[in-house]
Amino acid sequence: MEIVEVVRAGGKPFKRAYVSIFLWFTGRAIQAAAKVDEQVRREFNSLPDDFTFSLGVLPDGPWMVIGREKGQVKYLGGDPEGRHLHVRLAMKNIETAFLILSFRESTALATARNRLITEGEVPQALAMIRVMDIVEVYLLPKMIARLAVKRYPSWTPGRKFFGRIGIYSRAMLGI
Amino acid sequence: MVLPDYYEFCCRVKIVAGHDALEQIPGLLSEKGAKKPLIITDKGVAGAGLIDVVSRVLQDRLAGILIADNVPPDSDLRIVHQLAQFYRDNGCDAIIAVGGGSVMDTAKGVNIVVSENASDLMAFSGAGALKRPLKPLIAIPTTAGTGSEVTQVAVIKDHEKHLKMAFLSYFLLPDVSILDPRMTMTMPPFITAMTGMDALSHATEAYYCLQKNPLSDAHALSAVSMIYQHLPMVVQNPSDLNGRLAMSIGACLAGIAFSNSMTGIVHNLGHASGSVCGVPHGLAMAILLPYGLEYNMHKCEDIIARLLLPMAGETDYLNTPKEQKAQKVVSLIRQMNEDLHILTNGRHARCFREVKDREGKPMVPRETLPEIAGAALLDGASMYNPEDTDYTDNLMVLEAAWEGCPLDLSKVKKG
Ligand SMILES: [Fe+2]
């Protein structure tokens, strides 16, 4: 009799690695953007003081956690276990995550296609989606960012240039 | 036809429609093994004699008929708990909801509490909290608008804590919806007009929003045709039973469409103008619908253009040049609002500055527009709108809709 090999969630190492690195860097970039970009700062200020947010892949990761601690926005690592999360954005599986995070589908379309599950209060979730859209515009070249957001914003060249430098350097250094 | 890579569609409500549909209730109840239904309704519906019509159908077949008519115009948590207690005390085994959106929401809330044997409804808020079927629920809409007889959502307000909670589950879909024109015939013309425009906005938004799919499209297109043709007829002639039935079916089709493909900027700004200024939902929909189409025009002109066929009919559709089709849809909807304005002796407002309360005081002072624009950022409907919306976009649309002048398309940000 033939033994059928069970495909485990641990498979697809390339996609998993890509998604892990992406989430790690986005987490640090959001922390940086909260210091550099006025609009991101304002979005976070409208959220509760102990606000915690997680983005990741079902069923068992990878995840990234962002939170507010004493007024500062911090990347809190990759383990949401045991934390109270205000908002969780969960991508249905690693394939879906790869599709979304390689910008072949916008956040909005992914939600419309039931690939991205939003948990938590709607106004807070919407604020986090706006934050992620802004961060994507900073991190990605226009050609790619256009695919990730509904509408590419018309920022001043100054905002884009200095914001990009600030966010990339802070995200690299983790400050 | 837009064919998404992936979509979900669900509507497992049995629809019983026709001129003597109500007569089916006893049979439908016994199919579900229910003997003692609780009728949930509001004072307006009961006062219009509609409960009498329902009870007459039931009285020779059921021992006693229990009626609770204290649903407020805005669903309320305290009332939900009260009605659940009443249901339990009387050993009921099914719910018949007779009314508009608030009655349907309340009945769904009561059903959660009694089926889960819960003490607090709020424990079941959000998506996916319900894990099993609830008690039999029969929905009998008395407006042709909200579509809540076929939606899986209930919104219940906690007026003491100023909270608005949404409940989302396929188990909230009623088992049966009964569309009988006798139930909508007594609706006064201006309410018929605005609830009908709500239904038209469901069909239209379902057709252009991001979650659209071939199945929701089919429902949306037939809804548009049904509603567009019959709405002015029933506003003009309220006792037109065939027209009333067509409107109920149109609203039901539209409800199926939008609960599967969601709504966009029209509902987004409509919810916000409701929460900030108390604008009746249907009126806000009527006013905002042409602007929603204009705002999204650059993203989905082809899609909007296809709505011309069910609205204008074959000849007009073929005779309108391709590049004018979408614009024609917008102007036909504006014309519809004009017609309804005349037919209701001016009670159907065409723009926000015309919206008045009972005392004739304007409900939307121009200075409140920034607050509405901000409140809209907290509402989830923005997610499914084809084009992005930020505070300034919202304000631009609201200002045009306040004034009543078409949107300046050159000012819409296109990215
Ligand atoms: Fe609506």
Coordinates of C-alpha atoms and ligand atoms in Angstrom, one line a residue:
Chain A
M1 CA 0.0 0.0 0.0
E2 CA 1.2 3.4 -0.8
I3 CA 1.6 6.0 1.9
V4 CA 0.3 9.3 1.0
E5 CA 2.4 12.1 2.3
V6 CA 0.4 14.7 4.1
V7 CA 1.2 18.2 3.0
R8 CA 1.9 20.3 6.1
A9 CA 1.5 24.0 6.7
G10 CA 5.3 24.0 7.0
G11 CA 5.6 23.5 3.2
K12 CA 6.3 26.2 0.6
P13 CA 9.5 27.5 2.2
F14 CA 10.1 30.2 -0.3
K15 CA 6.7 31.8 0.1
R16 CA 6.8 31.5 3.9
A17 CA 10.2 33.1 4.0
Y18 CA 9.0 35.9 1.8
V19 CA 5.9 36.5 3.9
S20 CA 7.9 36.4 7.1
I21 CA 10.4 38.9 6.0
F22 CA 7.8 41.1 4.5
L23 CA 5.8 41.2 7.8
W24 CA 8.9 41.8 9.8
F25 CA 9.9 44.7 7.7
T26 CA 6.4 46.2 7.4
G27 CA 6.1 46.1 11.2
R28 CA 9.3 48.1 11.6
A29 CA 8.3 50.4 8.8
I30 CA 4.9 51.2 10.5
Q31 CA 6.8 52.0 13.7
A32 CA 9.0 54.3 11.7
A33 CA 6.1 55.9 9.8
A34 CA 4.4 56.8 13.0
K35 CA 7.4 59.0 13.8
V36 CA 8.0 60.4 10.3
D37 CA 4.5 60.9 8.7
E38 CA 2.0 63.3 10.2
Q39 CA -1.0 61.4 8.8
V40 CA 0.1 58.1 10.2
R41 CA 0.7 59.8 13.6
R42 CA -2.8 61.2 13.5
E43 CA -4.3 57.8 12.7
F44 CA -2.6 56.2 15.7
N45 CA -3.5 59.1 18.0
S46 CA -7.2 58.4 17.3
L47 CA -6.7 54.8 18.6
P48 CA -6.8 53.7 22.2
D49 CA -3.6 54.1 24.3
D50 CA -3.0 50.4 24.6
F51 CA -4.0 49.7 21.0
T52 CA -2.6 46.4 19.6
F53 CA -2.8 45.2 16.0
S54 CA -1.7 42.1 14.3
L55 CA -1.3 41.1 10.6
G56 CA -0.5 37.7 9.5
V57 CA -1.5 34.3 8.1
L58 CA -3.9 31.6 9.2
P59 CA -3.7 29.1 10.8
D60 CA -0.3 29.5 12.4
G61 CA 1.6 32.4 11.1
P62 CA 3.8 34.1 10.4
W63 CA 2.4 37.2 12.2
M64 CA 3.5 40.7 13.1
V65 CA 2.3 42.7 16.0
I66 CA 2.2 46.5 16.3
G67 CA 1.1 48.3 19.5
R68 CA 1.0 51.6 21.2
E69 CA 3.1 51.8 24.4
K70 CA 3.2 55.0 26.4
G71 CA 2.1 57.0 23.4
Q72 CA 4.8 55.4 21.1
V73 CA 4.0 53.1 18.3
K74 CA 6.2 50.0 18.5
Y75 CA 6.8 46.9 16.5
L76 CA 6.2 44.1 19.1
G77 CA 7.6 41.1 17.2
G78 CA 6.1 38.2 15.5
D79 CA 4.1 36.5 18.3
P80 CA 0.5 37.6 19.0
E81 CA 0.0 34.6 21.4
G82 CA -1.5 35.7 24.7
R83 CA -1.9 39.3 23.7
H84 CA -5.2 41.1 23.6
L85 CA -5.6 42.3 20.0
H86 CA -7.8 45.2 19.1
V87 CA -7.7 44.5 15.4
R88 CA -6.5 41.5 13.6
L89 CA -6.1 41.2 9.8
A90 CA -5.7 37.6 8.9
M91 CA -4.9 36.3 5.5
K92 CA -6.6 32.9 4.9
N93 CA -3.5 31.0 4.0
I94 CA 0.1 31.3 2.8
E95 CA -0.9 31.3 -0.8
T96 CA -3.3 34.2 -0.2
A97 CA -0.7 36.0 1.8
F98 CA 1.8 35.7 -1.0
L99 CA -0.7 37.0 -3.5
I100 CA -1.5 40.0 -1.4
L101 CA 2.0 40.8 -0.2
S102 CA 3.5 40.5 -3.6
F103 CA 0.9 43.1 -4.7
R104 CA -1.0 41.2 -7.2
E105 CA -4.2 42.1 -5.3
S106 CA -5.0 45.2 -3.3
T107 CA -6.1 45.0 0.3
A108 CA -9.6 46.1 -0.7
L109 CA -10.0 43.5 -3.4
A110 CA -8.6 40.8 -1.1
T111 CA -11.2 41.7 1.4
A112 CA -13.9 41.6 -1.3
R113 CA -12.7 38.2 -2.3
N114 CA -12.9 36.9 1.2
R115 CA -9.2 36.3 1.4
L116 CA -8.5 38.8 4.1
I117 CA -10.5 38.5 7.3
T118 CA -10.9 41.6 9.5
E119 CA -11.5 41.1 13.2
G120 CA -12.2 43.9 15.7
E121 CA -14.0 47.2 15.6
V122 CA -14.5 48.5 12.1
P123 CA -13.4 52.1 12.7
Q124 CA -10.1 50.9 14.1
A125 CA -9.6 48.4 11.4
L126 CA -10.2 51.1 8.8
A127 CA -7.6 53.3 10.4
M128 CA -5.0 50.5 10.3
I129 CA -5.8 49.8 6.6
R130 CA -5.2 53.5 5.9
V131 CA -1.9 53.3 7.8
M132 CA -0.8 50.3 5.8
D133 CA -1.7 51.9 2.5
I134 CA 0.5 55.0 3.4
V135 CA 3.4 52.8 4.4
E136 CA 3.2 50.8 1.2
V137 CA 3.3 54.1 -0.8
Y138 CA 6.5 55.0 1.1
L139 CA 8.1 51.6 0.7
L140 CA 7.3 50.7 -2.9
P141 CA 8.0 52.3 -6.2
K142 CA 5.0 53.9 -7.7
M143 CA 4.6 51.2 -10.4
I144 CA 4.1 48.6 -7.7
A145 CA 2.3 50.6 -5.1
R146 CA -0.4 51.5 -7.6
L147 CA -1.4 47.8 -7.6
A148 CA -1.5 47.7 -3.8
V149 CA -3.7 50.7 -3.1
K150 CA -7.0 51.8 -4.6
R151 CA -5.7 55.3 -5.6
Y152 CA -2.1 56.4 -5.7
P153 CA -1.9 59.6 -3.6
S154 CA -0.6 62.9 -4.9
W155 CA 1.8 63.9 -2.2
T156 CA 4.3 66.7 -2.4
P157 CA 7.7 65.5 -3.7
G158 CA 9.1 66.6 -0.3
R159 CA 6.7 64.3 1.7
K160 CA 7.6 61.4 -0.4
F161 CA 11.3 61.9 -0.6
F162 CA 12.1 62.7 3.0
G163 CA 9.4 60.3 4.3
R164 CA 11.0 57.5 2.3
I165 CA 14.5 58.2 3.5
G166 CA 13.2 58.5 7.1
I167 CA 11.1 55.4 7.0
Y168 CA 13.7 53.2 5.3
S169 CA 16.6 54.2 7.5
R170 CA 14.5 53.9 10.7
A171 CA 13.1 50.6 9.6
M172 CA 16.6 49.2 8.9
L173 CA 17.9 50.3 12.2
G174 CA 14.7 49.4 14.1
I175 CA 14.2 52.8 15.7
Chain B
M1 CA -19.3 40.6 -17.4
V2 CA -16.8 40.9 -14.5
L3 CA -15.6 37.5 -13.5
P4 CA -13.7 37.6 -10.1
D5 CA -11.0 35.1 -9.4
Y6 CA -13.0 34.0 -6.3
Y7 CA -16.2 34.9 -4.7
E8 CA -18.9 33.7 -2.3
F9 CA -22.6 34.0 -2.7
C10 CA -25.3 32.8 -0.3
C11 CA -29.0 33.3 -0.1
R12 CA -30.9 30.4 1.5
V13 CA -34.1 32.2 2.3
K14 CA -37.3 30.7 1.0
I15 CA -39.2 33.5 -0.7
V16 CA -43.0 33.3 -0.8
A17 CA -44.4 36.0 -3.0
G18 CA -47.8 36.8 -4.3
H19 CA -51.2 38.4 -3.7
D20 CA -52.2 35.7 -1.2
A21 CA -48.8 34.9 0.1
L22 CA -49.8 35.5 3.8
E23 CA -52.2 32.7 3.7
Q24 CA -49.2 30.3 3.5
I25 CA -48.0 31.2 7.0
P26 CA -49.8 28.4 8.9
G27 CA -48.4 25.8 6.5
L28 CA -44.9 27.3 6.6
L29 CA -45.0 27.2 10.4
S30 CA -46.0 23.6 10.6
E31 CA -43.3 22.7 8.1
K32 CA -40.9 24.0 10.7
G33 CA -42.7 22.2 13.5
A34 CA -43.8 25.5 15.2
K35 CA -47.1 26.0 16.9
K36 CA -46.7 29.2 18.9
P37 CA -45.2 32.1 17.1
L38 CA -44.4 35.5 18.6
I39 CA -45.3 38.3 16.2
I40 CA -42.8 41.2 16.6
T41 CA -43.8 44.5 15.1
D42 CA -44.1 48.2 15.9
K43 CA -46.9 50.6 16.7
G44 CA -47.0 52.1 13.3
V45 CA -47.5 48.8 11.5
A46 CA -50.1 47.6 14.1
G47 CA -51.8 51.0 13.8
A48 CA -52.1 50.7 10.1
G49 CA -54.1 47.5 10.6
L50 CA -51.4 45.2 9.1
I51 CA -51.2 42.9 12.1
D52 CA -55.0 42.4 11.8
V53 CA -54.5 41.1 8.3
V54 CA -51.8 38.7 9.6
S55 CA -53.8 37.6 12.6
R56 CA -56.9 36.9 10.6
V57 CA -54.9 34.4 8.5
L58 CA -53.6 32.7 11.7
Q59 CA -56.5 32.8 14.0
D60 CA -58.5 29.7 12.9
R61 CA -55.3 27.7 12.6
L62 CA -53.5 28.6 15.9
A63 CA -54.7 28.6 19.4
G64 CA -53.5 31.9 20.7
I65 CA -51.6 34.7 18.8
L66 CA -49.0 36.6 20.7
I67 CA -48.2 40.1 19.5
A68 CA -45.5 42.4 20.8
D69 CA -45.7 45.8 19.1
N70 CA -43.3 47.9 21.1
V71 CA -40.3 47.9 18.7
P72 CA -39.0 51.5 18.6
P73 CA -38.1 53.2 15.3
D74 CA -34.4 52.5 16.2
S75 CA -33.6 49.0 17.3
D76 CA -32.8 48.9 21.0
L77 CA -30.9 46.4 23.2
R78 CA -33.2 46.8 26.2
I79 CA -36.3 46.0 24.0
V80 CA -34.6 43.0 22.5
H81 CA -34.0 41.5 26.0
Q82 CA -37.5 42.4 27.1
L83 CA -39.0 40.6 24.0
A84 CA -36.8 37.6 24.6
Q85 CA -38.2 37.3 28.1
F86 CA -41.7 37.6 26.8
Y87 CA -41.0 34.9 24.2
R88 CA -39.7 32.6 27.0
D89 CA -42.4 33.3 29.5
N90 CA -45.0 32.3 26.9
G91 CA -43.2 29.3 25.6
C92 CA -43.1 30.5 22.0
D93 CA -41.4 28.4 19.3
A94 CA -41.0 30.7 16.4
I95 CA -40.8 34.4 15.5
I96 CA -42.8 36.3 12.8
A97 CA -41.3 39.8 12.2
V98 CA -43.7 42.2 10.6
G99 CA -42.2 45.6 9.7
G100 CA -39.3 47.5 8.3
G101 CA -35.6 47.4 9.1
S102 CA -35.8 48.1 12.8
V103 CA -38.4 45.3 13.4
M104 CA -36.3 42.9 11.4
D105 CA -33.1 43.7 13.3
T106 CA -34.9 43.5 16.6
A107 CA -36.5 40.1 15.7
K108 CA -33.0 38.8 14.6
G109 CA -31.6 40.0 18.0
V110 CA -34.4 38.3 19.9
N111 CA -33.9 35.1 18.0
I112 CA -30.2 35.0 19.0
V113 CA -31.0 35.5 22.7
V114 CA -33.8 32.9 22.8
S115 CA -32.0 30.3 20.6
E116 CA -28.7 30.5 22.4
N117 CA -30.5 30.8 25.7
A118 CA -28.3 33.8 26.4
S119 CA -28.6 36.5 29.0
D120 CA -26.7 39.1 27.0
L121 CA -27.1 39.6 23.3
M122 CA -23.8 41.5 23.1
A123 CA -21.8 38.4 23.6
F124 CA -22.8 37.4 20.1
S125 CA -21.8 40.6 18.3
G126 CA -19.5 40.7 15.3
A127 CA -19.0 38.1 12.6
G128 CA -19.1 34.4 13.1
A129 CA -20.2 34.3 16.8
L130 CA -23.2 32.1 16.0
K131 CA -22.4 28.4 15.4
R132 CA -25.8 26.8 14.8
P133 CA -29.2 27.5 13.4
L134 CA -31.7 29.6 15.3
K135 CA -35.4 29.3 15.9
P136 CA -37.7 29.6 12.9
L137 CA -38.0 33.2 11.7
I138 CA -40.5 34.4 9.2
A139 CA -39.9 37.9 7.9
I140 CA -42.8 39.9 6.5
P141 CA -41.5 43.3 5.2
T142 CA -43.9 46.2 5.3
T143 CA -41.6 48.5 3.2
A144 CA -40.1 47.8 -0.1
G145 CA -36.6 49.0 0.6
T146 CA -34.2 47.7 3.3
G147 CA -34.0 44.1 2.0
S148 CA -33.4 42.9 5.5
E149 CA -35.8 40.0 4.9
V150 CA -32.9 38.5 3.0
T151 CA -29.7 39.8 4.7
Q152 CA -27.5 38.1 7.3
V153 CA -27.0 41.3 9.3
A154 CA -28.7 42.8 12.3
V155 CA -27.8 46.2 13.9
I156 CA -28.8 46.7 17.5
K157 CA -28.2 49.9 19.4
D158 CA -27.4 50.1 23.1
H159 CA -28.9 53.5 23.8
E160 CA -27.6 53.6 27.4
K161 CA -24.0 53.0 26.4
H162 CA -24.3 54.8 23.1
L163 CA -23.1 51.7 21.2
K164 CA -24.1 50.3 17.9
M165 CA -23.4 46.7 17.5
A166 CA -23.5 44.6 14.3
F167 CA -24.3 40.9 14.1
L168 CA -23.3 39.0 11.1
S169 CA -24.0 35.4 10.4
Y170 CA -25.7 33.3 7.8
F171 CA -27.8 31.9 10.6
L172 CA -29.5 35.4 10.8
L173 CA -31.1 34.9 7.4
P174 CA -34.8 34.4 8.0
D175 CA -36.1 30.9 7.1
V176 CA -38.9 32.4 5.0
S177 CA -39.7 35.8 3.7
I178 CA -43.2 36.6 2.7
L179 CA -43.8 39.3 0.1
D180 CA -47.5 40.2 0.0
P181 CA -48.6 43.5 -1.5
R182 CA -51.2 44.0 1.2
M183 CA -48.4 44.7 3.6
T184 CA -46.9 47.6 1.6
M185 CA -50.1 49.1 0.2
T186 CA -50.8 51.5 3.0
M187 CA -47.4 53.0 2.9
P188 CA -47.7 56.8 2.3
P189 CA -46.2 58.1 -1.0
F190 CA -43.2 59.9 0.5
I191 CA -42.2 56.8 2.5
T192 CA -42.8 54.6 -0.6
A193 CA -40.5 57.0 -2.5
M194 CA -37.6 57.0 -0.2
T195 CA -37.7 53.3 0.8
G196 CA -37.9 52.5 -3.0
M197 CA -34.8 54.7 -3.6
D198 CA -33.0 52.8 -0.8
A199 CA -33.8 49.6 -2.8
L200 CA -32.6 51.2 -6.0
S201 CA -29.4 52.2 -4.3
H202 CA -28.8 48.6 -3.0
A203 CA -29.1 47.3 -6.6
T204 CA -27.0 50.0 -8.1
E205 CA -24.2 49.9 -5.5
A206 CA -24.2 46.1 -5.6
Y207 CA -23.6 46.4 -9.3
Y208 CA -20.5 48.6 -9.1
C209 CA -18.9 47.7 -5.8
L210 CA -15.8 45.6 -5.4
Q211 CA -17.4 42.4 -4.3
K212 CA -19.7 42.2 -7.3
N213 CA -19.9 38.8 -9.0
P214 CA -22.0 37.2 -11.7
L215 CA -24.6 36.0 -9.3
S216 CA -25.1 39.3 -7.5
D217 CA -25.1 41.0 -10.9
A218 CA -28.0 39.0 -12.0
H219 CA -30.0 39.9 -9.0
A220 CA -28.9 43.6 -9.2
L221 CA -29.9 44.0 -12.8
S222 CA -33.4 42.5 -12.4
A223 CA -33.8 44.6 -9.3
V224 CA -33.0 47.8 -11.1
S225 CA -35.5 47.0 -13.9
M226 CA -38.3 46.1 -11.4
I227 CA -37.8 49.2 -9.2
Y228 CA -37.1 51.7 -11.8
Q229 CA -40.3 50.8 -13.7
H230 CA -42.6 50.5 -10.7
L231 CA -41.5 53.1 -8.2
P232 CA -43.2 56.1 -9.7
M233 CA -46.3 54.1 -10.4
V234 CA -46.9 53.1 -6.8
V235 CA -46.0 56.5 -5.5
Q236 CA -48.7 57.9 -7.8
N237 CA -51.1 55.2 -7.2
P238 CA -50.5 53.5 -3.7
S239 CA -53.2 50.9 -4.1
D240 CA -51.7 49.5 -7.3
L241 CA -51.4 45.9 -6.0
N242 CA -49.3 44.6 -8.9
G243 CA -47.0 47.6 -8.7
R244 CA -46.6 47.0 -5.0
L245 CA -45.8 43.3 -5.5
A246 CA -43.2 44.3 -8.1
M247 CA -41.6 46.7 -5.8
S248 CA -41.4 44.2 -3.0
I249 CA -39.8 41.7 -5.3
G250 CA -37.4 44.4 -6.6
A251 CA -36.4 45.3 -3.1
C252 CA -35.9 41.7 -2.2
L253 CA -33.7 41.1 -5.3
A254 CA -31.7 44.2 -4.4
G255 CA -31.3 42.9 -0.9
I256 CA -29.9 39.6 -2.1
A257 CA -27.5 41.5 -4.5
F258 CA -26.1 43.9 -1.9
S259 CA -25.8 41.4 1.0
N260 CA -23.5 39.4 -1.3
S261 CA -21.6 42.2 -3.0
M262 CA -21.8 45.0 -0.3
T263 CA -22.3 48.7 -0.8
G264 CA -20.0 51.8 -1.2
I265 CA -19.8 55.5 -0.9
V266 CA -23.6 56.1 -1.1
H267 CA -24.2 54.0 1.9
N268 CA -21.0 55.2 3.5
L269 CA -22.0 58.9 3.4
G270 CA -25.7 57.9 4.0
H271 CA -24.9 56.1 7.3
A272 CA -22.8 59.1 8.4
S273 CA -25.5 61.7 7.6
G274 CA -27.9 59.5 9.5
S275 CA -25.8 59.3 12.6
V276 CA -24.8 63.0 12.6
C277 CA -28.0 64.7 11.5
G278 CA -30.7 62.0 11.6
V279 CA -31.4 62.0 7.9
P280 CA -33.8 59.1 7.2
H281 CA -31.8 56.4 5.4
G282 CA -33.9 56.2 2.3
L283 CA -33.8 59.9 1.8
A284 CA -30.0 60.0 2.1
M285 CA -29.8 57.2 -0.4
A286 CA -32.0 59.0 -2.9
I287 CA -30.0 62.2 -2.6
L288 CA -26.5 60.5 -2.7
L289 CA -27.1 57.8 -5.4
P290 CA -26.4 60.0 -8.5
Y291 CA -23.2 61.3 -6.7
G292 CA -22.0 57.8 -6.0
L293 CA -22.2 57.0 -9.6
E294 CA -20.5 60.2 -10.7
Y295 CA -17.7 59.7 -8.1
N296 CA -16.9 56.2 -9.3
M297 CA -17.4 57.0 -13.0
H298 CA -13.8 57.0 -14.0
K299 CA -13.2 53.6 -12.4
C300 CA -16.3 51.8 -13.7
E301 CA -17.9 53.7 -16.5
D302 CA -18.5 50.5 -18.5
I303 CA -20.3 48.9 -15.6
I304 CA -22.5 51.9 -14.9
A305 CA -23.3 52.1 -18.6
R306 CA -24.8 48.6 -18.4
L307 CA -27.5 49.8 -16.0
L308 CA -29.0 51.8 -18.8
L309 CA -30.6 48.7 -20.4
P310 CA -32.8 47.7 -17.4
M311 CA -33.7 51.4 -16.8
A312 CA -34.3 52.8 -20.2
G313 CA -35.2 49.7 -22.2
E314 CA -33.8 48.3 -25.4
T315 CA -34.6 51.1 -27.8
D316 CA -33.2 53.9 -25.7
Y317 CA -30.2 51.8 -24.8
L318 CA -29.3 51.1 -28.4
N319 CA -30.0 54.7 -29.5
T320 CA -27.7 56.2 -26.8
P321 CA -24.1 56.6 -28.0
K322 CA -21.7 54.4 -26.0
E323 CA -19.8 57.2 -24.4
Q324 CA -23.1 58.8 -23.1
K325 CA -24.6 55.6 -21.7
A326 CA -23.2 55.9 -18.1
Q327 CA -24.0 59.6 -17.9
K328 CA -27.5 58.9 -19.0
V329 CA -27.9 56.5 -16.1
V330 CA -27.0 59.3 -13.7
S331 CA -29.4 61.7 -15.3
L332 CA -32.3 59.2 -15.3
I333 CA -31.8 58.7 -11.5
R334 CA -31.8 62.5 -11.0
Q335 CA -34.9 62.7 -13.1
M336 CA -36.5 60.0 -10.9
N337 CA -35.8 62.1 -7.9
E338 CA -37.4 65.1 -9.6
D339 CA -40.5 63.1 -10.4
L340 CA -40.7 61.8 -6.9
H341 CA -40.4 65.3 -5.6
I342 CA -43.4 66.4 -7.6
L343 CA -45.4 63.3 -6.9
T344 CA -45.0 63.8 -3.1
N345 CA -45.7 67.5 -3.2
G346 CA -42.2 68.3 -2.4
R347 CA -41.7 66.0 0.6
H348 CA -39.1 63.9 -1.3
A349 CA -36.0 65.9 -0.9
R350 CA -33.6 66.2 -3.9
C351 CA -30.6 67.5 -2.0
F352 CA -29.5 67.8 1.6
R353 CA -30.5 71.4 2.0
E354 CA -34.1 70.4 1.3
V355 CA -34.3 67.7 4.0
K356 CA -36.6 69.0 6.8
D357 CA -37.8 67.6 10.1
R358 CA -41.4 67.4 11.2
E359 CA -41.4 71.1 12.2
G360 CA -40.0 72.1 8.9
K361 CA -36.6 72.9 10.2
P362 CA -33.6 72.0 8.0
M363 CA -32.0 68.8 9.2
V364 CA -28.6 69.2 7.6
P365 CA -27.2 72.7 8.2
R366 CA -24.3 73.3 5.9
E367 CA -21.9 73.6 8.8
T368 CA -22.4 69.9 9.7
L369 CA -21.0 68.6 6.4
P370 CA -17.4 68.4 7.8
E371 CA -18.6 66.4 10.7
I372 CA -20.5 64.0 8.3
A373 CA -17.4 63.7 6.1
G374 CA -15.3 62.7 9.2
A375 CA -17.9 60.3 10.5
A376 CA -17.9 58.5 7.2
L377 CA -14.3 57.5 7.7
L378 CA -15.4 55.2 10.6
D379 CA -17.9 53.3 8.4
G380 CA -17.0 50.0 6.8
A381 CA -18.9 50.6 3.5
S382 CA -16.0 52.7 2.2
M383 CA -14.0 49.5 1.9
Y384 CA -16.0 48.1 -1.0
N385 CA -16.3 51.4 -2.9
P386 CA -14.3 51.1 -6.2
E387 CA -12.5 54.5 -5.7
D388 CA -10.7 55.4 -2.5
T389 CA -12.4 58.0 -0.3
D390 CA -10.7 60.3 2.2
Y391 CA -12.0 63.2 4.2
T392 CA -11.7 65.8 1.4
D393 CA -13.4 63.5 -1.1
N394 CA -16.3 62.9 1.3
L395 CA -16.7 66.6 1.9
M396 CA -16.6 67.4 -1.9
V397 CA -19.4 64.9 -2.5
L398 CA -21.4 66.1 0.4
E399 CA -21.2 69.8 -0.6
A400 CA -22.4 69.0 -4.1
A401 CA -25.2 66.8 -2.7
W402 CA -26.1 69.6 -0.3
E403 CA -26.4 72.2 -3.0
G404 CA -28.0 69.8 -5.4
C405 CA -25.6 70.4 -8.3
P406 CA -23.8 67.6 -10.3
L407 CA -20.4 66.6 -9.2
D408 CA -17.6 68.4 -11.0
L409 CA -15.9 65.3 -12.4
S410 CA -12.6 67.2 -13.1
K411 CA -12.2 67.7 -9.4
V412 CA -12.5 64.0 -8.5
K413 CA -9.0 62.7 -7.6
K414 CA -8.0 59.9 -9.9
G415 CA -4.6 58.8 -8.6
Ligands
FE1 FE -29.7 50.9 2.4

